[in-house]
PDB file of C-alpha atoms in Angstrom:
ATOM      1  CA  MET A   1     -27.971 175.451 186.782  1.00 44.00           C
ATOM      2  CA  SER A   2     -24.955 175.472 184.288  1.00 43.00           C
ATOM      3  CA  LEU A   3     -21.929 177.554 185.525  1.00 39.00           C
ATOM      4  CA  SER A   4     -21.662 179.575 182.283  1.00 43.00           C
ATOM      5  CA  ARG A   5     -25.410 179.921 182.319  1.00 42.00           C
ATOM      6  CA  SER A   6     -25.223 180.539 186.222  1.00 40.00           C
ATOM      7  CA  LEU A   7     -23.187 183.400 185.132  1.00 43.00           C
ATOM      8  CA  ALA A   8     -24.620 184.327 182.717  1.00 43.00           C
ATOM      9  CA  ALA A   9     -27.523 185.494 185.578  1.00 41.00           C
ATOM     10  CA  ALA A  10     -25.302 187.087 187.454  1.00 43.00           C
ATOM     11  CA  LEU A  11     -24.048 189.961 185.250  1.00 45.00           C
ATOM     12  CA  ALA A  12     -28.065 189.797 183.782  1.00 45.00           C
ATOM     13  CA  LEU A  13     -29.439 190.551 187.517  1.00 44.00           C
ATOM     14  CA  GLY A  14     -25.900 192.760 188.753  1.00 46.00           C
ATOM     15  CA  LEU A  15     -27.263 195.147 184.895  1.00 45.00           C
ATOM     16  CA  SER A  16     -30.552 195.735 186.662  1.00 43.00           C
ATOM     17  CA  ALA A  17     -28.887 195.394 190.531  1.00 44.00           C
ATOM     18  CA  GLY A  18     -27.059 198.667 189.232  1.00 44.00           C
ATOM     19  CA  ALA A  19     -29.085 201.310 189.577  1.00 44.00           C
ATOM     20  CA  ALA A  20     -30.489 200.559 192.949  1.00 44.00           C
ATOM     21  CA  PHE A  21     -26.822 200.881 194.305  1.00 45.00           C
ATOM     22  CA  ALA A  22     -26.093 204.009 192.793  1.00 50.00           C
ATOM     23  CA  GLN A  23     -26.566 206.267 196.130  1.00 57.00           C
ATOM     24  CA  ASP A  24     -24.031 205.651 197.959  1.00 79.00           C
ATOM     25  CA  ALA A  25     -21.736 203.840 197.057  1.00 92.00           C
ATOM     26  CA  ALA A  26     -18.004 204.097 197.517  1.00 97.00           C
ATOM     27  CA  PRO A  27     -14.889 203.946 195.166  1.00 98.00           C
ATOM     28  CA  LEU A  28     -13.494 200.703 194.671  1.00 98.00           C
ATOM     29  CA  VAL A  29      -9.741 201.174 193.868  1.00 98.00           C
ATOM     30  CA  THR A  30      -8.857 197.174 192.192  1.00 98.00           C
ATOM     31  CA  VAL A  31      -5.079 196.181 192.488  1.00 98.00           C
ATOM     32  CA  VAL A  32      -4.548 193.456 189.815  1.00 98.00           C
ATOM     33  CA  THR A  33      -0.593 191.983 190.379  1.00 98.00           C
ATOM     34  CA  ALA A  34      -2.032 188.551 189.657  1.00 98.00           C
ATOM     35  CA  ASP A  35      -0.237 186.305 186.750  1.00 96.00           C
ATOM     36  CA  HIS A  36      -2.653 183.545 185.938  1.00 96.00           C
ATOM     37  CA  PRO A  37      -5.249 185.008 183.757  1.00 96.00           C
ATOM     38  CA  GLN A  38      -8.687 183.418 185.650  1.00 96.00           C
ATOM     39  CA  THR A  39      -8.097 185.347 188.291  1.00 97.00           C
ATOM     40  CA  GLN A  40      -7.689 188.592 185.830  1.00 98.00           C
ATOM     41  CA  LEU A  41     -10.878 187.503 184.331  1.00 98.00           C
ATOM     42  CA  MET A  42     -12.163 187.674 187.515  1.00 98.00           C
ATOM     43  CA  ALA A  43     -11.238 190.639 189.345  1.00 98.00           C
ATOM     44  CA  MET A  44     -12.332 192.546 186.107  1.00 98.00           C
ATOM     45  CA  VAL A  45     -15.628 190.358 186.400  1.00 98.00           C
ATOM     46  CA  LEU A  46     -16.419 191.298 190.145  1.00 98.00           C
ATOM     47  CA  THR A  47     -14.447 194.784 189.103  1.00 98.00           C
ATOM     48  CA  SER A  48     -17.496 195.661 186.469  1.00 98.00           C
ATOM     49  CA  GLN A  49     -19.896 193.914 188.342  1.00 98.00           C
ATOM     50  CA  ALA A  50     -18.815 196.707 190.707  1.00 98.00           C
ATOM     51  CA  ALA A  51     -19.005 199.961 188.754  1.00 97.00           C
ATOM     52  CA  GLN A  52     -22.192 198.314 187.050  1.00 97.00           C
ATOM     53  CA  GLN A  53     -23.795 199.027 191.182  1.00 97.00           C
ATOM     54  CA  GLY A  54     -22.371 202.640 191.504  1.00 97.00           C
ATOM     55  CA  HIS A  55     -19.285 202.123 192.459  1.00 98.00           C
ATOM     56  CA  ALA A  56     -16.565 204.662 191.148  1.00 97.00           C
ATOM     57  CA  VAL A  57     -13.751 202.131 190.218  1.00 98.00           C
ATOM     58  CA  ARG A  58      -9.807 203.364 189.414  1.00 98.00           C
ATOM     59  CA  VAL A  59      -8.041 200.044 188.682  1.00 98.00           C
ATOM     60  CA  LEU A  60      -3.688 199.913 188.869  1.00 98.00           C
ATOM     61  CA  LEU A  61      -1.816 197.008 187.743  1.00 98.00           C
ATOM     62  CA  CYS A  62       1.233 196.034 189.116  1.00 98.00           C
ATOM     63  CA  GLY A  63       3.657 193.122 188.199  1.00 97.00           C
ATOM     64  CA  PRO A  64       2.187 190.794 186.041  1.00 97.00           C
ATOM     65  CA  GLY A  65      -1.137 192.594 186.379  1.00 98.00           C
ATOM     66  CA  GLY A  66       0.428 195.223 184.057  1.00 98.00           C
ATOM     67  CA  ASP A  67       0.214 192.765 181.584  1.00 98.00           C
ATOM     68  CA  MET A  68      -2.860 192.951 181.011  1.00 98.00           C
ATOM     69  CA  ALA A  69      -2.609 197.159 180.201  1.00 98.00           C
ATOM     70  CA  LEU A  70      -0.176 196.527 177.132  1.00 98.00           C
ATOM     71  CA  ALA A  71      -1.233 197.262 173.482  1.00 98.00           C
ATOM     72  CA  ASP A  72       1.066 193.760 172.322  1.00 97.00           C
ATOM     73  CA  GLY A  73       0.242 191.962 175.214  1.00 96.00           C
ATOM     74  CA  PRO A  74       0.612 187.923 176.212  1.00 96.00           C
ATOM     75  CA  GLU A  75      -1.945 185.627 175.425  1.00 96.00           C
ATOM     76  CA  GLY A  76      -2.905 184.679 179.059  1.00 95.00           C
ATOM     77  CA  VAL A  77      -4.687 188.627 179.050  1.00 97.00           C
ATOM     78  CA  THR A  78      -5.415 188.975 175.129  1.00 97.00           C
ATOM     79  CA  ALA A  79      -6.804 185.456 175.166  1.00 97.00           C
ATOM     80  CA  PRO A  80     -11.016 184.490 175.128  1.00 96.00           C
ATOM     81  CA  GLN A  81     -11.160 182.307 178.439  1.00 94.00           C
ATOM     82  CA  PRO A  82     -14.470 180.246 179.334  1.00 92.00           C
ATOM     83  CA  PRO A  83     -17.764 180.257 180.068  1.00 90.00           C
ATOM     84  CA  MET A  84     -18.677 183.123 178.257  1.00 91.00           C
ATOM     85  CA  GLY A  85     -14.866 183.962 176.854  1.00 95.00           C
ATOM     86  CA  ALA A  86     -14.289 186.781 177.459  1.00 96.00           C
ATOM     87  CA  SER A  87     -10.253 187.708 178.100  1.00 97.00           C
ATOM     88  CA  PRO A  88      -8.949 189.833 181.021  1.00 98.00           C
ATOM     89  CA  GLN A  89      -7.750 192.863 178.669  1.00 98.00           C
ATOM     90  CA  GLY A  90     -11.341 193.067 177.100  1.00 97.00           C
ATOM     91  CA  LEU A  91     -13.068 193.440 180.499  1.00 98.00           C
ATOM     92  CA  LEU A  92     -10.089 195.934 181.091  1.00 98.00           C
ATOM     93  CA  THR A  93     -11.196 198.530 178.223  1.00 98.00           C
ATOM     94  CA  GLN A  94     -14.892 197.919 178.730  1.00 98.00           C
ATOM     95  CA  LEU A  95     -13.836 199.213 182.006  1.00 98.00           C
ATOM     96  CA  ILE A  96     -12.429 202.134 180.221  1.00 98.00           C
ATOM     97  CA  ALA A  97     -14.953 202.668 177.664  1.00 98.00           C
ATOM     98  CA  ASN A  98     -17.399 202.992 180.552  1.00 96.00           C
ATOM     99  CA  GLY A  99     -14.890 205.827 182.012  1.00 97.00           C
ATOM    100  CA  ALA A 100     -12.793 203.519 184.443  1.00 98.00           C
ATOM    101  CA  THR A 101      -9.393 204.853 185.392  1.00 98.00           C
ATOM    102  CA  VAL A 102      -6.704 202.392 185.299  1.00 98.00           C
ATOM    103  CA  GLU A 103      -3.049 202.882 185.792  1.00 98.00           C
ATOM    104  CA  VAL A 104      -0.325 200.972 186.125  1.00 98.00           C
ATOM    105  CA  CYS A 105       2.134 200.760 188.693  1.00 98.00           C
ATOM    106  CA  ALA A 106       5.062 204.003 188.536  1.00 97.00           C
ATOM    107  CA  ILE A 107       7.935 201.548 188.349  1.00 97.00           C
ATOM    108  CA  TYR A 108       5.990 198.860 186.130  1.00 98.00           C
ATOM    109  CA  LEU A 109       6.736 200.480 182.566  1.00 98.00           C
ATOM    110  CA  PRO A 110      10.882 201.294 183.151  1.00 97.00           C
ATOM    111  CA  GLY A 111      10.611 198.053 184.837  1.00 96.00           C
ATOM    112  CA  LEU A 112      10.182 196.659 181.126  1.00 96.00           C
ATOM    113  CA  GLY A 113      12.483 198.856 180.038  1.00 97.00           C
ATOM    114  CA  ALA A 114       9.145 201.190 177.585  1.00 97.00           C
ATOM    115  CA  ASP A 115       7.256 203.965 177.518  1.00 97.00           C
ATOM    116  CA  ALA A 116       3.623 204.142 177.272  1.00 97.00           C
ATOM    117  CA  SER A 117       3.444 204.205 174.071  1.00 98.00           C
ATOM    118  CA  VAL A 118       3.190 200.471 174.780  1.00 98.00           C
ATOM    119  CA  LEU A 119       0.303 200.528 176.652  1.00 98.00           C
ATOM    120  CA  ILE A 120      -3.236 200.476 175.435  1.00 98.00           C
ATOM    121  CA  GLU A 121      -5.720 203.399 174.867  1.00 98.00           C
ATOM    122  CA  GLY A 122      -7.321 205.107 178.752  1.00 98.00           C
ATOM    123  CA  VAL A 123      -4.500 203.020 180.951  1.00 98.00           C
ATOM    124  CA  THR A 124      -1.879 205.967 181.827  1.00 98.00           C
ATOM    125  CA  VAL A 125       0.430 205.561 184.197  1.00 98.00           C
ATOM    126  CA  ALA A 126      -0.122 205.641 188.606  1.00 98.00           C
ATOM    127  CA  GLN A 127       1.652 208.812 190.630  1.00 98.00           C
ATOM    128  CA  PRO A 128       1.765 207.256 194.115  1.00 98.00           C
ATOM    129  CA  PRO A 129       0.665 210.007 195.462  1.00 98.00           C
ATOM    130  CA  ALA A 130      -2.942 210.419 193.754  1.00 98.00           C
ATOM    131  CA  MET A 131      -3.020 206.632 194.151  1.00 98.00           C
ATOM    132  CA  ALA A 132      -1.943 206.347 197.702  1.00 98.00           C
ATOM    133  CA  ALA A 133      -4.537 209.060 198.661  1.00 98.00           C
ATOM    134  CA  ALA A 134      -7.381 207.658 196.688  1.00 97.00           C
ATOM    135  CA  MET A 135      -6.441 204.149 198.220  1.00 98.00           C
ATOM    136  CA  ALA A 136      -7.098 206.006 202.146  1.00 97.00           C
ATOM    137  CA  ALA A 137      -9.675 207.760 201.324  1.00 97.00           C
ATOM    138  CA  GLU A 138     -11.656 207.080 204.056  1.00 96.00           C
ATOM    139  CA  GLY A 139     -15.210 205.410 201.857  1.00 96.00           C
ATOM    140  CA  SER A 140     -12.562 204.160 199.589  1.00 98.00           C
ATOM    141  CA  ILE A 141     -12.693 200.518 199.254  1.00 98.00           C
ATOM    142  CA  VAL A 142      -9.098 198.771 197.787  1.00 98.00           C
ATOM    143  CA  TRP A 143      -9.233 194.987 196.414  1.00 98.00           C
ATOM    144  CA  SER A 144      -6.891 193.028 195.808  1.00 98.00           C
ATOM    145  CA  PHE A 145      -6.202 189.649 192.814  1.00 98.00           C
TER     146      PHE A 145
END
C-alpha cells in the first residue's frame, strides 16, 4: 500500500474511531517549536487525530513554531506538502475551526516586534499561568514537537 493510501486510510479510521475514544479522553496540549515544515505538519496531523478521538486540544506555538500562526507566514508553513497536499497552517486552521484552543507563546510577538494583529483568526497570546496550569493538570497529555 502506498504511503498516501496508508495515510488516507489512517485518517479515515481516525474519523470512524473518534466516537469510541471520546469517553475518558484526557486533555492534550501540543507544543510546537520545530522549524521544519514536515515536523510542524506531522504535529498537526497527530493533534487532529487526537481531537477526532475526543481529546480536548490546546496548541502552544513558540519560536519557529509560532510562524504557523502568522497571517503572512513563511512559505514553509503555507505550502502544500506531500502526500496529501496539506500545509501546517492549513491543518492548524482546521483545528481552530473544530474548537481547538491555539496560542502563541507570550514572548513570541514581542520577539518579532509585532502585536496580535499579525496572527491568523482564532489564535491568541498564551497567558503563562493558564498554560502552565493546563500542562500540569492531572491527566493532561503534553506532546512536544
